[in-house]
CSV table of C-alpha atoms in Angstrom, one decimal:
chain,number,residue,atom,x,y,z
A,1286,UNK,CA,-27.8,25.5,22.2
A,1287,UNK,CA,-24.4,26.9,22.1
A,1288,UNK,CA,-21.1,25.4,23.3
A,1289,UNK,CA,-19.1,27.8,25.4
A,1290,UNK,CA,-15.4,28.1,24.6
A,1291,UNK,CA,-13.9,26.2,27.6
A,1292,UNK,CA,-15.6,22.4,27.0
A,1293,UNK,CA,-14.0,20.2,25.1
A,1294,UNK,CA,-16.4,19.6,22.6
A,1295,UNK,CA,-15.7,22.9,21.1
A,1296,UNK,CA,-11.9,22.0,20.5
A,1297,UNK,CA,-13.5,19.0,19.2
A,1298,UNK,CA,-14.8,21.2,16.7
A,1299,UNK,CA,-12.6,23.4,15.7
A,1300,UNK,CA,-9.8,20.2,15.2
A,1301,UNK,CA,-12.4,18.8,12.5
A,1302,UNK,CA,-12.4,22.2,10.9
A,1303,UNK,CA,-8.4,21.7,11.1
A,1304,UNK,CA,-9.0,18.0,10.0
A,1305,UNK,CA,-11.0,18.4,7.0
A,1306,UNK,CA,-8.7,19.3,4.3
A,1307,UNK,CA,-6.0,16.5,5.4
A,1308,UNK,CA,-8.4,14.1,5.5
A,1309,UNK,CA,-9.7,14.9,2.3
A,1310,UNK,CA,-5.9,13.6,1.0
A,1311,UNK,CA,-5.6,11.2,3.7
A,1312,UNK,CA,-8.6,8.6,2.1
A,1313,UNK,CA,-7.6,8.2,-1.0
A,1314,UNK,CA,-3.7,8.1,-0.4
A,1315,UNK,CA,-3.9,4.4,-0.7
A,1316,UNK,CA,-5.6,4.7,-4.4
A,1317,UNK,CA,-2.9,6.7,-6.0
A,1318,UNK,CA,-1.1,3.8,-7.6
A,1319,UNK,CA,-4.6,2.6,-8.5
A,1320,UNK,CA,-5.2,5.9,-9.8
A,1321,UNK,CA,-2.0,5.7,-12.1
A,1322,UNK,CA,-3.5,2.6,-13.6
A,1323,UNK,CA,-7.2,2.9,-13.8
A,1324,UNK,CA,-6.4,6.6,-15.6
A,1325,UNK,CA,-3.4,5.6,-17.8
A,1326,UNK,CA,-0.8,8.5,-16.0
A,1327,UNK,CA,2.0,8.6,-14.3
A,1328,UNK,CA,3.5,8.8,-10.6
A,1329,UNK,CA,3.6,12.5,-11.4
A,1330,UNK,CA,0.3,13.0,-12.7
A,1331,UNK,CA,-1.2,11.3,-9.7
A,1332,UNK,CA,0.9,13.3,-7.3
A,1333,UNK,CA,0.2,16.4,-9.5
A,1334,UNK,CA,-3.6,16.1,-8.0
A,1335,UNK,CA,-2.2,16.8,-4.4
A,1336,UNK,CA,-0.1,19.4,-5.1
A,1337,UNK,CA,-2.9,20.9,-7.3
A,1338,UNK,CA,-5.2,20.7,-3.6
A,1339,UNK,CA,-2.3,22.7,-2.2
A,1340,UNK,CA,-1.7,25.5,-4.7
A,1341,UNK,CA,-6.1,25.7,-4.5
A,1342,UNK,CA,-5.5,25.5,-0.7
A,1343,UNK,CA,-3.2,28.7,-1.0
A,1344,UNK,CA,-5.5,30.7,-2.9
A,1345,UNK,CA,-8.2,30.2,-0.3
A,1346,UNK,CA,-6.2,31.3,2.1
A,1347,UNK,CA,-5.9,34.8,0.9
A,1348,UNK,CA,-9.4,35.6,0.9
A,1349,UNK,CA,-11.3,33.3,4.1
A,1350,UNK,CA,-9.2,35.1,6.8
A,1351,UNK,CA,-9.2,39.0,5.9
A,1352,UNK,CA,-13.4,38.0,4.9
A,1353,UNK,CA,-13.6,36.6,7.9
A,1354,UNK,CA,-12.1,39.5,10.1
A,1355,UNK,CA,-14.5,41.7,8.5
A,1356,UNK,CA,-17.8,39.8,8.0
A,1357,UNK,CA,-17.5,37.1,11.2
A,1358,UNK,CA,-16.1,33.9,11.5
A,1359,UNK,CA,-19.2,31.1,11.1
A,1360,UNK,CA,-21.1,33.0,7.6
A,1361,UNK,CA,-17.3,32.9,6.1
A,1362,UNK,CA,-16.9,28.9,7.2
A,1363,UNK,CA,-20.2,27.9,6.1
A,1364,UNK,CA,-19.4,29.4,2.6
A,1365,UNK,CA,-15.8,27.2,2.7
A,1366,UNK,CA,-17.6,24.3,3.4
A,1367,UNK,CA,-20.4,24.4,0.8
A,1368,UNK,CA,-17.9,25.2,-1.6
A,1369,UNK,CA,-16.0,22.2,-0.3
A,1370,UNK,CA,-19.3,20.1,-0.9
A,1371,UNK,CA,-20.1,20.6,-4.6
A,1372,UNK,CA,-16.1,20.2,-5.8
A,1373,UNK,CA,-15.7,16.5,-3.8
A,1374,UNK,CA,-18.6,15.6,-6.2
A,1375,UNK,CA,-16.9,16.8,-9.0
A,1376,UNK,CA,-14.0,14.8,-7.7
A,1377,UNK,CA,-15.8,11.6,-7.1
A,1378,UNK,CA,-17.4,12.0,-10.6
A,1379,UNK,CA,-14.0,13.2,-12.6
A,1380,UNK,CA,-13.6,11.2,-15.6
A,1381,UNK,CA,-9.9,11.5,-16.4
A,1382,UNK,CA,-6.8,12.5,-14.4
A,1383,UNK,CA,-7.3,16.1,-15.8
A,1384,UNK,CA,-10.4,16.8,-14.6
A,1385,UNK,CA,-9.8,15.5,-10.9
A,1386,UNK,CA,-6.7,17.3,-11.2
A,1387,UNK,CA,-9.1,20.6,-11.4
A,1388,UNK,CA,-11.2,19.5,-9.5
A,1389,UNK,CA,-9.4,18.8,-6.3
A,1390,UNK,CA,-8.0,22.6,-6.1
A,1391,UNK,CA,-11.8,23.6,-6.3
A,1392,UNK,CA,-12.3,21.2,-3.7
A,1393,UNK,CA,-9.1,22.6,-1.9
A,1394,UNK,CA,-10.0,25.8,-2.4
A,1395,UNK,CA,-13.4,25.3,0.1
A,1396,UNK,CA,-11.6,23.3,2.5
A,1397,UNK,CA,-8.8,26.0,3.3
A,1398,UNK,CA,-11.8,28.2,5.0
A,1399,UNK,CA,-12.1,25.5,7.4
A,1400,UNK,CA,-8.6,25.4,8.6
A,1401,UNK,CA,-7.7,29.2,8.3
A,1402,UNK,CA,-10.8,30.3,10.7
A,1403,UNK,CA,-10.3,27.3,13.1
A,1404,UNK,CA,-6.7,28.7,13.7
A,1405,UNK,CA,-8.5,32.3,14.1
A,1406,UNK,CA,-11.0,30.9,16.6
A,1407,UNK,CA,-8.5,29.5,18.3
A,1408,UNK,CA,-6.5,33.2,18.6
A,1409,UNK,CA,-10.4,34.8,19.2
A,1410,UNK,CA,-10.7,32.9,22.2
A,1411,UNK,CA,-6.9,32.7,24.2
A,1412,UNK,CA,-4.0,34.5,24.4
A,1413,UNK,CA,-0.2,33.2,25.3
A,1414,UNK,CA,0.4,29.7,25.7
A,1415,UNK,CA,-3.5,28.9,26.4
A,1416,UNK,CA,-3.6,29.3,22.4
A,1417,UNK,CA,-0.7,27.0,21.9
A,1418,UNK,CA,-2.4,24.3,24.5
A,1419,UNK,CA,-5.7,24.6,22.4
A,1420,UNK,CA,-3.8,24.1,18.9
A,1421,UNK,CA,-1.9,21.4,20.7
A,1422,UNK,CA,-5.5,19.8,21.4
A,1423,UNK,CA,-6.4,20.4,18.7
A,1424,UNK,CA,-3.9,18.9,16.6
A,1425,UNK,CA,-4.2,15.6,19.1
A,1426,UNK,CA,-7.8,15.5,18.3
A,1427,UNK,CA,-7.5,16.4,14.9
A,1428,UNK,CA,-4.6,13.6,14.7
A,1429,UNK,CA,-7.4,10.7,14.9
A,1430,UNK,CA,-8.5,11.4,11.9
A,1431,UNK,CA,-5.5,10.8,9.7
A,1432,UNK,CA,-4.6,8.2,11.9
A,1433,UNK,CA,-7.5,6.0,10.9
A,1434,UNK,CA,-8.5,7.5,7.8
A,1435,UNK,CA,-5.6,5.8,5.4
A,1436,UNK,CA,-6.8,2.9,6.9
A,1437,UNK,CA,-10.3,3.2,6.1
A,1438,UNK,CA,-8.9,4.4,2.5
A,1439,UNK,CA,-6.9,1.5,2.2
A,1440,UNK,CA,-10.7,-0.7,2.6
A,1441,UNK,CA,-12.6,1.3,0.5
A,1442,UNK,CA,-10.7,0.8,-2.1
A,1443,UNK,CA,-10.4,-2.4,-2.0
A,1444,UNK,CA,-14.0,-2.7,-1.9
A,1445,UNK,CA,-15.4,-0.6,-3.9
A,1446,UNK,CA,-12.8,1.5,-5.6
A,1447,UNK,CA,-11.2,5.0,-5.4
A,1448,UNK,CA,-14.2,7.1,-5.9
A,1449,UNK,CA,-15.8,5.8,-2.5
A,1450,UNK,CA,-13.1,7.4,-1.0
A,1451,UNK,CA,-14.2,11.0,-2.1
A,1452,UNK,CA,-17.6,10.1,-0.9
A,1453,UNK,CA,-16.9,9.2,2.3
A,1454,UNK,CA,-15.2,12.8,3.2
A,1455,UNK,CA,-18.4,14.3,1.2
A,1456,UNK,CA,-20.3,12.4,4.2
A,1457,UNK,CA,-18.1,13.8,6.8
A,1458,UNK,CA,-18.2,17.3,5.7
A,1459,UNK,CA,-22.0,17.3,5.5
A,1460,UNK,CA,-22.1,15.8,9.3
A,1461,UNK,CA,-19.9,19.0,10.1
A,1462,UNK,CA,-21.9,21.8,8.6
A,1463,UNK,CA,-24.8,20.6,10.4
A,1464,UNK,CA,-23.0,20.5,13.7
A,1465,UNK,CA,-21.5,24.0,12.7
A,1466,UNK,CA,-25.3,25.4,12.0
A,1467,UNK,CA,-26.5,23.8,15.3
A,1468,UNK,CA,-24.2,24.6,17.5
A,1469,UNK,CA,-21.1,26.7,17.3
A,1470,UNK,CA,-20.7,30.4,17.9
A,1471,UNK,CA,-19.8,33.0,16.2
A,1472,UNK,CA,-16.3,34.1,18.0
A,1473,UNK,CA,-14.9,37.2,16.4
A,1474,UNK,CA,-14.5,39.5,19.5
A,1475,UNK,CA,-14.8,43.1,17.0
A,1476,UNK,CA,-15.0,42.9,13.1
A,1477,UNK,CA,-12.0,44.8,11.4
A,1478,UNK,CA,-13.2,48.2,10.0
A,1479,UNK,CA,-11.2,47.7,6.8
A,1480,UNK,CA,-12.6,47.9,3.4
A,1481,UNK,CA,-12.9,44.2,1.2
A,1482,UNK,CA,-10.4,44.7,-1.2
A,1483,UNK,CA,-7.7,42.8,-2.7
A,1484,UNK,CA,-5.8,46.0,-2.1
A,1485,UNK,CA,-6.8,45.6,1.5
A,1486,UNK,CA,-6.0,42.2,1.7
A,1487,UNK,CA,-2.3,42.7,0.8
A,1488,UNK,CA,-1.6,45.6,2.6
A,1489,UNK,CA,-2.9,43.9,5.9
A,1490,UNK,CA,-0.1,41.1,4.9
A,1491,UNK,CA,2.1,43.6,4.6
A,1492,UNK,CA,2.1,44.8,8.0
A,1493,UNK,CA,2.4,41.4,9.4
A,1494,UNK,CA,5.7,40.8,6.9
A,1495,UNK,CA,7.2,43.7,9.0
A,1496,UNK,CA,7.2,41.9,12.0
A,1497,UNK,CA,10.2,39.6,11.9
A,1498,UNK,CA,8.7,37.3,14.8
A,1499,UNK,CA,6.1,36.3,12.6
A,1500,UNK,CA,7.9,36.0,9.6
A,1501,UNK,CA,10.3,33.2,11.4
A,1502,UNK,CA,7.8,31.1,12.7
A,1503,UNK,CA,5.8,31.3,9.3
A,1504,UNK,CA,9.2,29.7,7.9
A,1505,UNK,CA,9.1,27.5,10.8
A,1506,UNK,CA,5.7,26.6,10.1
A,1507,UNK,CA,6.1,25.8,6.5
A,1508,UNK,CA,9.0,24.0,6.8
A,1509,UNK,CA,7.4,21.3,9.2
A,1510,UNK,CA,4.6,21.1,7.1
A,1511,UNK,CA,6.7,20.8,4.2
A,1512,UNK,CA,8.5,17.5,5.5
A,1513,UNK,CA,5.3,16.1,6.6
A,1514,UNK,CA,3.9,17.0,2.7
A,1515,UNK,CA,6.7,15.4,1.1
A,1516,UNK,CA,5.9,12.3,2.8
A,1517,UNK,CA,2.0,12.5,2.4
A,1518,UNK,CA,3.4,12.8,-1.5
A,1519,UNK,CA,5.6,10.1,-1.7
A,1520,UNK,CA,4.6,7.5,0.9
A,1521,UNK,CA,2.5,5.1,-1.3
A,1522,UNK,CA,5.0,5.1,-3.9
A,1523,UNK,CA,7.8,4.2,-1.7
A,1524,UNK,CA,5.9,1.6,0.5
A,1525,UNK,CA,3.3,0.1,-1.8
A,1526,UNK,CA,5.2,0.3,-5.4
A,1527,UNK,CA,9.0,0.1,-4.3
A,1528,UNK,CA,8.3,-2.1,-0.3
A,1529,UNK,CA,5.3,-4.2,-1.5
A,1530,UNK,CA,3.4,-3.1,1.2
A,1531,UNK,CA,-0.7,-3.8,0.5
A,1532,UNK,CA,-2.6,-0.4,0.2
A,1533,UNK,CA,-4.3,-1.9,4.0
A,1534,UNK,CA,-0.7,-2.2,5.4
A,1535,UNK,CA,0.0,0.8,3.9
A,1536,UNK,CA,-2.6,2.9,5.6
A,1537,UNK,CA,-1.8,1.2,9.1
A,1538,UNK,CA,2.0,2.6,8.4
A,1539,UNK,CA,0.8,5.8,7.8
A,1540,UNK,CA,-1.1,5.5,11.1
A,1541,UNK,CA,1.8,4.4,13.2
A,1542,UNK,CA,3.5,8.3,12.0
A,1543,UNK,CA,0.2,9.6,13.1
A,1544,UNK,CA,0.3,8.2,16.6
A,1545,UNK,CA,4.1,9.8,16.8
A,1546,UNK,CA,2.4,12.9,15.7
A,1547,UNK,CA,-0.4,12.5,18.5
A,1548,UNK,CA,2.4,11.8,21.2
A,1549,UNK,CA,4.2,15.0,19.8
A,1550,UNK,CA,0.9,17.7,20.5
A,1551,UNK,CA,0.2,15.4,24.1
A,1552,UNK,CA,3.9,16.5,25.1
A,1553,UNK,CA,3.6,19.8,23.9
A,1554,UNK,CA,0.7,20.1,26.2
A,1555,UNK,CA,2.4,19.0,29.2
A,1556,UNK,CA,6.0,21.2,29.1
A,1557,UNK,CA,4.3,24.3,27.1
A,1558,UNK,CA,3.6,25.7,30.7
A,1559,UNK,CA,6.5,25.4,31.7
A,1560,UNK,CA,9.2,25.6,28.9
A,1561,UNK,CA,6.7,28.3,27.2
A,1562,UNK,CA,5.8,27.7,23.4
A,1563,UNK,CA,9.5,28.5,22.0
A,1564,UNK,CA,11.1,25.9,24.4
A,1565,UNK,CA,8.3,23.2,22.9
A,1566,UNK,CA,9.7,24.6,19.8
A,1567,UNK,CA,13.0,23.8,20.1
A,1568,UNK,CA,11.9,19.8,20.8
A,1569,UNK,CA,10.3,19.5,17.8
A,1570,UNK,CA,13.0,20.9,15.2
A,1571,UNK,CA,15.3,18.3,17.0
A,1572,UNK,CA,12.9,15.6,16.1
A,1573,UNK,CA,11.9,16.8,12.5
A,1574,UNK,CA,16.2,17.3,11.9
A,1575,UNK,CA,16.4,13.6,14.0
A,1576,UNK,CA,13.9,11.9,12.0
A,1577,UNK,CA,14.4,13.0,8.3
A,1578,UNK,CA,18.4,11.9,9.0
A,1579,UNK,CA,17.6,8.9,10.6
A,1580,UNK,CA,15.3,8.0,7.3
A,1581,UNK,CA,18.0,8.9,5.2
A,1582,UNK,CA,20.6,6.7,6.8
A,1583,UNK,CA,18.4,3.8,6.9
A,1584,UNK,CA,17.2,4.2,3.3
A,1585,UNK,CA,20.7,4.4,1.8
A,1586,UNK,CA,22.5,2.1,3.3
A,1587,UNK,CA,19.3,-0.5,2.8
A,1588,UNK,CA,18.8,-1.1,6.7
A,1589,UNK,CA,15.0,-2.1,8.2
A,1590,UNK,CA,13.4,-2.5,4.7
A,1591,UNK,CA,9.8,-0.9,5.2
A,1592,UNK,CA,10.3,-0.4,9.4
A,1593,UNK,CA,13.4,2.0,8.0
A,1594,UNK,CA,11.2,4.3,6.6
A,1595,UNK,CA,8.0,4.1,8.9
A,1596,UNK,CA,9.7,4.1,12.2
A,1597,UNK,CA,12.0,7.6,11.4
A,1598,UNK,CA,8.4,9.0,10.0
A,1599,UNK,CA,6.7,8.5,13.3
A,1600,UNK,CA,9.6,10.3,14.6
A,1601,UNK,CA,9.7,13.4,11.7
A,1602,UNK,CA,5.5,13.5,13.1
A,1603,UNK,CA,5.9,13.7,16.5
A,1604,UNK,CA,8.3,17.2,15.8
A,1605,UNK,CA,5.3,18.3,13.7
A,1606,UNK,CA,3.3,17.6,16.3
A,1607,UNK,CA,5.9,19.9,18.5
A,1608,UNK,CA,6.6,22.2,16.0
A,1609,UNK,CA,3.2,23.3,14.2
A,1610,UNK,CA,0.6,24.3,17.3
A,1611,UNK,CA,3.4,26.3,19.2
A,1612,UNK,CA,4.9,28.3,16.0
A,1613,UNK,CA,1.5,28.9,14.6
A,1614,UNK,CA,0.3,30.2,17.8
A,1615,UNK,CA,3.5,32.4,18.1
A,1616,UNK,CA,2.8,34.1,14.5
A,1617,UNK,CA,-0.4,35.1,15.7
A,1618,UNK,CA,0.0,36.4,19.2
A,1619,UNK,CA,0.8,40.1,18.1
A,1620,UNK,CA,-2.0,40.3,15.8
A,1621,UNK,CA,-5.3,39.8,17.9
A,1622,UNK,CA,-7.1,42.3,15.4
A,1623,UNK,CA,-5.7,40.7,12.3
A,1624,UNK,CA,-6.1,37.0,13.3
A,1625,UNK,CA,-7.3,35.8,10.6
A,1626,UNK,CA,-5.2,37.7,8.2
A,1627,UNK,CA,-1.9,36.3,10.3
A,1628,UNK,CA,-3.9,32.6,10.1
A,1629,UNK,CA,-4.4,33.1,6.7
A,1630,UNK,CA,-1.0,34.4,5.5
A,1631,UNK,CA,0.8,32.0,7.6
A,1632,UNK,CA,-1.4,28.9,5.3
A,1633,UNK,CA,-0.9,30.7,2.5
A,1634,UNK,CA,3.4,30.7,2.9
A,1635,UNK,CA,2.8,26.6,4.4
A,1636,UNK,CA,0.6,25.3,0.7
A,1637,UNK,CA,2.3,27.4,-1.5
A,1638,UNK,CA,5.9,25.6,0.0
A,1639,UNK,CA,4.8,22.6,0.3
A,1640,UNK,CA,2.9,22.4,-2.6
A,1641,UNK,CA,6.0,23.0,-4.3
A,1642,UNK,CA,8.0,20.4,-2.2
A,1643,UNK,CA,5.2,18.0,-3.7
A,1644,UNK,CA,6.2,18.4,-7.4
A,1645,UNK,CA,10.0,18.1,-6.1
A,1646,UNK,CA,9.3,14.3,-4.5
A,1647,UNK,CA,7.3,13.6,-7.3
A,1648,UNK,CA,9.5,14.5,-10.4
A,1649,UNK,CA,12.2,12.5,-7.7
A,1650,UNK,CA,10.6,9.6,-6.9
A,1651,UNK,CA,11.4,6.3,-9.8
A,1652,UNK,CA,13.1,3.5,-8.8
A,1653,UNK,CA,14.9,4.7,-5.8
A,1654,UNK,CA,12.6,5.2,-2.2
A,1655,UNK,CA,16.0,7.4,-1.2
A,1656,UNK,CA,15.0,11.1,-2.7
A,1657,UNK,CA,11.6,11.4,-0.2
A,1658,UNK,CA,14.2,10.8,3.1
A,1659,UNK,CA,16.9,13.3,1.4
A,1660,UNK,CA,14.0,16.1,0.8
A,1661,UNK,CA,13.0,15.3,4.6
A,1662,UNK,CA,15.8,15.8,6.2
A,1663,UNK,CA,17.1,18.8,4.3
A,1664,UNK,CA,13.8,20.4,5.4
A,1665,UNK,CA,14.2,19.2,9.2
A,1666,UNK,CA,17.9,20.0,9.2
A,1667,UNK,CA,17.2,23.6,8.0
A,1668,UNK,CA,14.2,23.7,10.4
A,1669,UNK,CA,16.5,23.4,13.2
A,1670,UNK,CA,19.5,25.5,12.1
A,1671,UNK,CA,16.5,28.7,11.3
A,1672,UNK,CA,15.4,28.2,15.0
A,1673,UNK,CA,19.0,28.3,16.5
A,1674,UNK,CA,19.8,31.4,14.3
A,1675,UNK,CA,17.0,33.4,15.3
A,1676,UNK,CA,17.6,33.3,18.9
A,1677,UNK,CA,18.1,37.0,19.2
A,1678,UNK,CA,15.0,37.6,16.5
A,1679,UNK,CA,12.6,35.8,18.8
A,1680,UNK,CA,14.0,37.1,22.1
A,1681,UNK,CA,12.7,40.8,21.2
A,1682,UNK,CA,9.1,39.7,19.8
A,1683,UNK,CA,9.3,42.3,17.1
């Protein structure tokens, strides 16, 4: 039996799809300074395996949209995800930092279909501010997961070490492509008549770079994201090396910036009826400009210890929380024949970034916790200044 598009176990879906390359970082975030040991590298090459997941996430997103737009949505995912499959084996099985280095942008290179075609479901099935409820729903939903899963991280390795971790998001992605086989539809409304080709591919961006609308709320989009990255990259370094905090403690401070995060898409649901999805917007650049100053503050002058850091990070979340649903449902709104094109391109500008935002914290990050607060707040800051600025860019839709 097929779910219809309007129950809430289809959103339930589609957030998983959203979920599954985050958690895949999310479980073993406590195990990177374990990682550093066990494997003989450094902070750098243990953060050099997530930004590696985010350059592989980029690539994907190039090709799962524009495939999906012209073969159908569920064939396209199912591929992602058995891609997905065989490369977290690899990972759980990589015998030096090098190889799970490789391995994890194979592995992020399946798990960017996910993402990419839940966003293009999303834009299949609703148009205007609809769209930005469902991502906001999405994103609460999908915000469990991380919530918990640093947590759950944190246990596993304690018992059983870091590969465990890479085994339990192999389980969870095998309990999602049987629920996608069972149950899910196939949503693409009519496939694009375009010819596969990388030629294709890049043309079809083209036309979406000529819309200035979209191009600000990619930048939106990736700045956001970029913030949250650089604190998914830096985190367990700054809490757990430089705070003390144990790798449990750390994973229930992680979850306290995923609650903010929560709280930030359950607003965004409430006022994006009435404020529309720009006036949502404009709440969350104030709380990822609010939050990444507030860290900053706090972590220079040597005020709240650990509570400095995690307290200003739940509020950085809840603007991502704001932020992302709303301006990734804006990019997309022009482009109902090209949604997963727009989806994908939009990914593709929001790895690539933050991948590189990665390598920044973790070339950074030593002795001192205050270079992960200062690469926050630059991004919020700038976040909030682009929205201002393009008033009159946003105000024509064009």
């Amino acid at each position: 039996m097929k779910l219809r598009p309007d129950t809430l176990a289809m959103t339930a879906i589609l957030a998983m799809l959203t979920a599954l390359g985050p958690l895949s970082t999310d479980f073993y975030l406590p195990s990177l300074p374990e990682i550093v040991r066990v494997m003989g590298t450094t902070v750098s090459g243990a953060q050099a395996t997530l930004s590696s997941f985010l350059f592989g996430f980029a690539g994907g997103q190039i090709i799962w949209g524009p495939l999906s737009d012209r073969l159908g949505r569920k064939p396209v995912l199912l591929t992602g995800l058995g891609l997905f499959l065989l490369a977290t084996l690899a990972c759980a099985f990589s015998p030096s930092i090098e190889a799970l280095t490789a391995a994890r942008a194979a592995q992020a290179l399946g798990a960017s279909g996910p993402i990419v075609l839940g966003r293009a479901m999303v834009r299949d099935l609703y148009d205007g501010p609809r769209a930005g409820r469902e991502l906001a729903r999405m994103g609460m939903i999908m915000g469990l997961v991380p919530a918990v899963a640093p947590a759950i991280g944190g246990v596993l390795q304690g018992l059983y070490g870091w590969r465990s971790t890479f085994i339990a998001s192999l389980v969870f992605a095998l309990g999602l492509a049987v629920v996608i086989v069972l149950v899910l539809p196939e949503t693409i409304r009519a496939r694009s008549p375009e010819r596969l080709s990388l030629v294709a591919i890049f043309r079809g961006f083209g036309v979406l770079l000529q819309n200035r609308t979209y191009r600000v709320y990619v930048a939106l989009t990736a700045l956001a994201y970029g913030g949250l990255f650089a604190f998914i990259s830096g985190s367990s370094f700054v809490l757990i090396s430089i705070y003390g905090l144990s790798p449990r403690d750390y994973g229930l401070s992680f979850g306290i910036g995923v609650l903010g995060y929560i709280l930030g898409t359950i607003i965004a649901q409430r006022l994006v009826g009435k404020r529309g999805m720009d006036g949502v917007i404009a709440l969350g650049v104030g709380c990822l400009a609010g939050g990444g100053l507030l860290m900053l503050v706090a972590l220079a002058s040597g005020l709240g210890g650990a509570l400095g850091v995690v307290i200003p990070w739940a509020v950085y979340a809840m603007g991502v929380g704001l932020t992302m649903p709303q301006a990734q449902a804006s990019a997309m709104m022009p482009f109902p024949e090209r949604a997963g094109a727009a989806s994908s391109f939009s990914g593709l500008c929001q790895m690539l970034f933050s991948a590189c935002v990665g390598l920044l914290v973790g070339k950074l990050l030593h002795d001192s916790a205050v270079p992960l607060p200062a690469v926050m707040a630059t991004l919020g800051v700038t976040s909030l200044v682009l929205f201002h600025a393009s008033r009159r860019i946003r105000a024509k839709k064009a």
